[in-house]
Coordinates of C-alpha atoms in Angstrom, one line a residue:
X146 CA -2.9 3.6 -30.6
X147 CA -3.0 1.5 -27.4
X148 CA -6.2 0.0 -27.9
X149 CA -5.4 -1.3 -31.5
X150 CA -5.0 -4.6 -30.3
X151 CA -8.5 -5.1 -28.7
X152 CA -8.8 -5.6 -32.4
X153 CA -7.0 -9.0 -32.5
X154 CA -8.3 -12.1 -30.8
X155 CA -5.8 -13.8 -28.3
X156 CA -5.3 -17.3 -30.4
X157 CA -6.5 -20.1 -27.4
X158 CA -4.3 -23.2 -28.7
X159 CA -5.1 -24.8 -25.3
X160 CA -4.2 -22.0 -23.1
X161 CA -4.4 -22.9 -19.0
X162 CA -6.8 -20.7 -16.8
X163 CA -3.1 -19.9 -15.2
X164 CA -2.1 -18.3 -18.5
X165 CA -6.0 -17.0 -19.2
X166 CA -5.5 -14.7 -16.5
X167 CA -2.0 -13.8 -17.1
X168 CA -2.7 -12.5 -20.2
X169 CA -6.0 -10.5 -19.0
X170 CA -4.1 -8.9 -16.1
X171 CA -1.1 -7.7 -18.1
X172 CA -3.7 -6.6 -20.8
X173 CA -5.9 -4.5 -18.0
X174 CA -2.9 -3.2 -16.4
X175 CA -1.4 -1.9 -19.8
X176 CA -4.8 -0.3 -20.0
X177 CA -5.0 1.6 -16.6
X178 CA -7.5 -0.6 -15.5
X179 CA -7.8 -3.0 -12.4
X180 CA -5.8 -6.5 -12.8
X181 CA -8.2 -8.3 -10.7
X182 CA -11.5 -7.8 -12.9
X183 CA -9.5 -10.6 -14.8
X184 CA -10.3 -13.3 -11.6
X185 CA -13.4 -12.3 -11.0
X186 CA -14.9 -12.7 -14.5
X187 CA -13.1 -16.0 -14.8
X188 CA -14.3 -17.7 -11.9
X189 CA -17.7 -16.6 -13.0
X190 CA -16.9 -18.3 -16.1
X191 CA -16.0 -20.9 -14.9
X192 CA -18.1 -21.1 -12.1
X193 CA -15.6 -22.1 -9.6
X194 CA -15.5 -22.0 -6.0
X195 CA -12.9 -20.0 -4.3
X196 CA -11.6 -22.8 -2.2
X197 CA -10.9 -24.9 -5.9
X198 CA -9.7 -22.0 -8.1
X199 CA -6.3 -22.5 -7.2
X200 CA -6.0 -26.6 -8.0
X201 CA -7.9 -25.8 -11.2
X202 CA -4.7 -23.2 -12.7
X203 CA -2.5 -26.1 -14.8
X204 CA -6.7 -27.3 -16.4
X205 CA -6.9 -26.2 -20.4
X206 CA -9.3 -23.3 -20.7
X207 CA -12.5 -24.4 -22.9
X208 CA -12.7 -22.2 -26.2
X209 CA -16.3 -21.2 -25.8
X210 CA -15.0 -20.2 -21.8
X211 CA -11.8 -18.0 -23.3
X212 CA -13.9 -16.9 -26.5
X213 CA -16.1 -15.3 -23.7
X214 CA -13.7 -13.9 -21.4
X215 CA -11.5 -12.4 -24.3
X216 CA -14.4 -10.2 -25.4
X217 CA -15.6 -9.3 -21.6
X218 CA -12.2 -8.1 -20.7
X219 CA -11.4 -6.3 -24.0
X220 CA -15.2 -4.4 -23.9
X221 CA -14.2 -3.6 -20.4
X222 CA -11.0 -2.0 -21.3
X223 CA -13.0 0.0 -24.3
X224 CA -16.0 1.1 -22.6
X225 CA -15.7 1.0 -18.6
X226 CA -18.5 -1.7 -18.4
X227 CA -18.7 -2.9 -14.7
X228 CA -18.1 -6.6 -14.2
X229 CA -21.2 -6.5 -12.3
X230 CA -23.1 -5.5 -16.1
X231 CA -21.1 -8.8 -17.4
X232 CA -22.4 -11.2 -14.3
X233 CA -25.3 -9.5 -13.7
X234 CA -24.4 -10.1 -9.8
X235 CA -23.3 -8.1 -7.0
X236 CA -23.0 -8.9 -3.1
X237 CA -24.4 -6.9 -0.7
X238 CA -24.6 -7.9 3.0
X239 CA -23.3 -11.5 2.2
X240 CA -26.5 -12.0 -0.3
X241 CA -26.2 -12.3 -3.9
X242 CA -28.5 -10.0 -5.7
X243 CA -29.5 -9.2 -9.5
X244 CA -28.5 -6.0 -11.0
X245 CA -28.2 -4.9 -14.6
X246 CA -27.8 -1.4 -16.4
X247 CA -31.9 -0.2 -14.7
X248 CA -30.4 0.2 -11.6
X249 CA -27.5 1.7 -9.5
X250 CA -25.0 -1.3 -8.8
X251 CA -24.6 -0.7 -4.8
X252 CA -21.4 0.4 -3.2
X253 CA -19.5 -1.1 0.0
X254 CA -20.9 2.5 1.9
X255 CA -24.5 1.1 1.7
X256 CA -24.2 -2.0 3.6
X257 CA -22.9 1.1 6.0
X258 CA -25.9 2.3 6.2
X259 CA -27.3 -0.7 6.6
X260 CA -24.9 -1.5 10.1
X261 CA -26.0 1.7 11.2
X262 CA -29.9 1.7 11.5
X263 CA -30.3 -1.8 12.1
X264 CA -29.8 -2.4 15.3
X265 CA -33.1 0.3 15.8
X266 CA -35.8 -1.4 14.2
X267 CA -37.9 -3.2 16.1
X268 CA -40.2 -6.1 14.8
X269 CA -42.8 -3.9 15.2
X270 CA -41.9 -1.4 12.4
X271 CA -42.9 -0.1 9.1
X272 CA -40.0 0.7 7.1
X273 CA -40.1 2.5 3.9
X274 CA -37.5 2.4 0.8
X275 CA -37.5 5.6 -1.2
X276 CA -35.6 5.4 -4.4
X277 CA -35.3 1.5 -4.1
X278 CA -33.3 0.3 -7.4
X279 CA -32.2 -2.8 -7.3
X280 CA -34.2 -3.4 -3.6
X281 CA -30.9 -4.1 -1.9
X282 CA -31.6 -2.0 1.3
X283 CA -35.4 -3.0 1.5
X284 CA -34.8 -6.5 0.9
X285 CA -31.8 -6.8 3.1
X286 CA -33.5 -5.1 6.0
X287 CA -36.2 -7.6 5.5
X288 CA -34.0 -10.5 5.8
X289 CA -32.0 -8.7 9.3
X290 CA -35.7 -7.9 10.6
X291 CA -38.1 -10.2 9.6
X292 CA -41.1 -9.3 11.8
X293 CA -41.1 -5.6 10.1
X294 CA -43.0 -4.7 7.4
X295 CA -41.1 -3.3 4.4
X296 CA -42.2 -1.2 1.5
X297 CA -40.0 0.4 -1.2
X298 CA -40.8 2.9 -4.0
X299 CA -39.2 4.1 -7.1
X300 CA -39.9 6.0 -10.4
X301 CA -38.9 4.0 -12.6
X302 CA -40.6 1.1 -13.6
X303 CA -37.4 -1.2 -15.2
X304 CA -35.9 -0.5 -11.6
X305 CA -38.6 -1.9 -9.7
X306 CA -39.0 -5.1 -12.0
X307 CA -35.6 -5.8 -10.6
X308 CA -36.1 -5.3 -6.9
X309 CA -39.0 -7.5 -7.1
X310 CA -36.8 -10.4 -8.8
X311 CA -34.6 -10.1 -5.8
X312 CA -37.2 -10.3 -3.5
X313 CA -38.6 -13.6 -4.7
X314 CA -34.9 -14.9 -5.0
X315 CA -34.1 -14.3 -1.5
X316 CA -37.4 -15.1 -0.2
X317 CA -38.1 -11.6 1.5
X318 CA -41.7 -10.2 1.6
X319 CA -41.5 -6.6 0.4
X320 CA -44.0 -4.5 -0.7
X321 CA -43.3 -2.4 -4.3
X322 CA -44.9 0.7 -5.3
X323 CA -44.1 3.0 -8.4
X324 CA -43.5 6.4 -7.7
X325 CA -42.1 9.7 -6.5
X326 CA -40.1 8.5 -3.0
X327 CA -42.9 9.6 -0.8
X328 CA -45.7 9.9 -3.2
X329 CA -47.1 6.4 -3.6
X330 CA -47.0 5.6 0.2
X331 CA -48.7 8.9 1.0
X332 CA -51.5 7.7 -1.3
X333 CA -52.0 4.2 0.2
X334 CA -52.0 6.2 3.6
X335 CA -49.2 4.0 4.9
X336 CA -47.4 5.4 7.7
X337 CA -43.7 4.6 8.3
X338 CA -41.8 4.6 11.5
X339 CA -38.6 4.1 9.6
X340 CA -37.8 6.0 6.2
X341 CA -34.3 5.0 4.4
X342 CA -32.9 6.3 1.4
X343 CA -29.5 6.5 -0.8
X344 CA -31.6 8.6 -3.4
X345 CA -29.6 10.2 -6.0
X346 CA -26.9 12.6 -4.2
X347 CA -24.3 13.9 -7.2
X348 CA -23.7 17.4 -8.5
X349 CA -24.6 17.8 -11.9
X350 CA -21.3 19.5 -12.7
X351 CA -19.2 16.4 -11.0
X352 CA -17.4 14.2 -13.1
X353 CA -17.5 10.4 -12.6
X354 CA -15.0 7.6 -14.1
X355 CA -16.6 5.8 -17.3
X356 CA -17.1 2.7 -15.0
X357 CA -19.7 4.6 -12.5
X358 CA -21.3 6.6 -15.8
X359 CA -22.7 3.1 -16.9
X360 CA -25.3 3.7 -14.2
X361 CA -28.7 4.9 -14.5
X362 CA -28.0 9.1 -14.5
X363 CA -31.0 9.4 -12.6
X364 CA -30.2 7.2 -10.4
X365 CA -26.6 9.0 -9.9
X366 CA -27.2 12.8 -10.7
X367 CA -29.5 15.4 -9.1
X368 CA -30.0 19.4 -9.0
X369 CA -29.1 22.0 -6.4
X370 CA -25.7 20.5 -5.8
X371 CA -26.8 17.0 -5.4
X372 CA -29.3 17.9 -2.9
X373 CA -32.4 18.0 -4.4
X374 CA -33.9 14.6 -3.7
X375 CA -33.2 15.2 0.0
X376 CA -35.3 18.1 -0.3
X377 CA -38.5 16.8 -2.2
X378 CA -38.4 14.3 0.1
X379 CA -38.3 16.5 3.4
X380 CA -41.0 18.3 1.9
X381 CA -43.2 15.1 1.3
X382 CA -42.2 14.4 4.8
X383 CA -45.3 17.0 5.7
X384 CA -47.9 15.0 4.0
X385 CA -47.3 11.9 6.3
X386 CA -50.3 12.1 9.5
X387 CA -47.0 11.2 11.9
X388 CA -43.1 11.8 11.4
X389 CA -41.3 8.9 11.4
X390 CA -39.3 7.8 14.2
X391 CA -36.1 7.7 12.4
X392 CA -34.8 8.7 9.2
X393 CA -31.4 7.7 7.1
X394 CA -30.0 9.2 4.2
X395 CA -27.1 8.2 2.7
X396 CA -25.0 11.1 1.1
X397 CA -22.0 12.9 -0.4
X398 CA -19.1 13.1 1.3
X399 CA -19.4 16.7 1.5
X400 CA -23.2 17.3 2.1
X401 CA -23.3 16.3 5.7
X402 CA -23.9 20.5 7.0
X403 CA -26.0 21.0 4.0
X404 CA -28.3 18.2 4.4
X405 CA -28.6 19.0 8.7
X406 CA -29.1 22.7 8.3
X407 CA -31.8 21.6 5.6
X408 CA -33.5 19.4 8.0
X409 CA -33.2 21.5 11.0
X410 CA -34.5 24.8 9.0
X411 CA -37.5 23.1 8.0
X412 CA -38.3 20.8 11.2
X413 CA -38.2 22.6 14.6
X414 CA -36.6 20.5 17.1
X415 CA -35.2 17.8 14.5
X416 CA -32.1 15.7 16.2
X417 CA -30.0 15.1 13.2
X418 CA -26.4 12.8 13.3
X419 CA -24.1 12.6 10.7
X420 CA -22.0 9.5 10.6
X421 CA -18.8 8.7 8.8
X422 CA -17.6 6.3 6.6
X423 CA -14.8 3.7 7.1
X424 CA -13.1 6.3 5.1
X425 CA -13.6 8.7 7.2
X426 CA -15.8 10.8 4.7
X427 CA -19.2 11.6 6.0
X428 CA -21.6 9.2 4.4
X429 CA -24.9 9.1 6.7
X430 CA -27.2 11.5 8.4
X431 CA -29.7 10.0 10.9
X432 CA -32.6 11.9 11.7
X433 CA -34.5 11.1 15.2
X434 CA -37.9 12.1 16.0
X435 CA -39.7 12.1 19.2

């Protein structure tokens, strides 16, 4: 059995951070997982900057420190746990935000979507979150355009405890409503000039690695082939007194003619983009309104 020896603690007897992380990146490796979650959970640890974590490789490793990264790395190998679920921190946009297992921890292709709209808003705008999470696009468009006014929504209420968190910690004024994406702002008859969501976007019948799977499901998963969020929330869309002047989704690599001829079916004269990835994947769809 490979994982037999998650069983047996690694005896410290003064072990260096050098020889810390050799051990944990042999021992991830061995386990078809990545080598470097070993660095980043030690310099958490350890709480080292990145310009000293190289003079500090010769220092003896604290038993309480190794005690601690011992069990983080092997639960990681067992179970797929994010490092993010062991630090409780992600970047996004350069920022430092809160996540735990009530929210989706936020991929490198949102801060694309991020790059992509900003440059539109003006200071004048009312931009709306749907399907917030953690609050890491409403929050970080409140920090790029300060004059706007941002409100975000979400069903669940855990979620939305934890977007507000990271509003207070990075000093942005957004506004939080619990809710069905549109629903809540349709009721406080706020109208947006600017909707942006990365609502849930996977096929049910997809299969994800054990790492991604500690996300919320409904934060990941949704009917019709991933599509059905996009479609309750066109549908909303109706219910507003105006239509926004833009629109961004983030979505599936594969839902960019799906998601346009849904859009332009149900709104005559809709001007809808889809944008790619630095993968080259499609990843965006940007939706202009006269």
């Amino acid at each position: 059995n490979k994982l037999k020896n998650l069983k047996n603690s690694v005896i410290n007897m003064n072990m260096t951070v050098f020889e810390a992380r050799k051990w944990a990146s042999s021992f991830l490796k061995e386990h078809k997982r990545e080598a470097g979650v070993a660095d980043i959970l030690l310099k958490f640890l350890l709480n080292v900057p990145t310009h000293e974590w190289l003079l500090i490789q010769r220092d003896a490793l604290d038993d309480a420190v190794w005690q601690t990264f011992e069990a983080w790395i092997k639960e990681h190998v067992r179970t797929g746990k994010p490092v993010e679920h062991f630090t409780n921190e992600v970047t996004f946009f350069d920022r430092t935000f809160y996540v735990n297992e009530h929210v989706l921890i936020p991929r490198p292709e949102t801060e694309e979507l991020i790059v992509a709209i900003k440059d539109e808003i003006r200071d004048d705008d009312v931009i709306v979150d749907l399907g917030t999470g953690s609050g890491i696009i409403a929050v970080t468009l409140k920090k790029e355009v300060p004059d706007a006014a941002v409100y975000a929504t979400d069903i669940s209420t855990e979620a939305l405890k934890i977007a507000a968190k990271n509003a207070r910690n990075l000093q942005a004024e957004v506004t939080f409503f619990q809710g069905d994406f549109l629903e809540p702002i349709i009721d406080e008859k706020i109208a947006p000039t600017v909707i942006v969501s990365n609502p849930p976007y996977i096929a049910e019948t997809e299969s994800l690695s054990d790492t991604v799977l500690h996300d919320p499901k409904e934060a990941l998963f949704a009917k019709n082939n991933g599509l059905f969020a996009y479609e309750k929330i066109v549908n909303q869309l109706n219910l507003l007194r105006k239509k926004p002047r833009l629109i961004a989704f983030e979505i599936g690599f594969d839902q960019g003619a799906a998601l346009t001829e849904l859009i332009t079916g149900k709104v005559e004269g809709a001007a809808v983009t889809v944008l790619q990835d630095i993968n080259g994947k499609d990843r965006i769809v940007l939706w202009r309104n006269d």
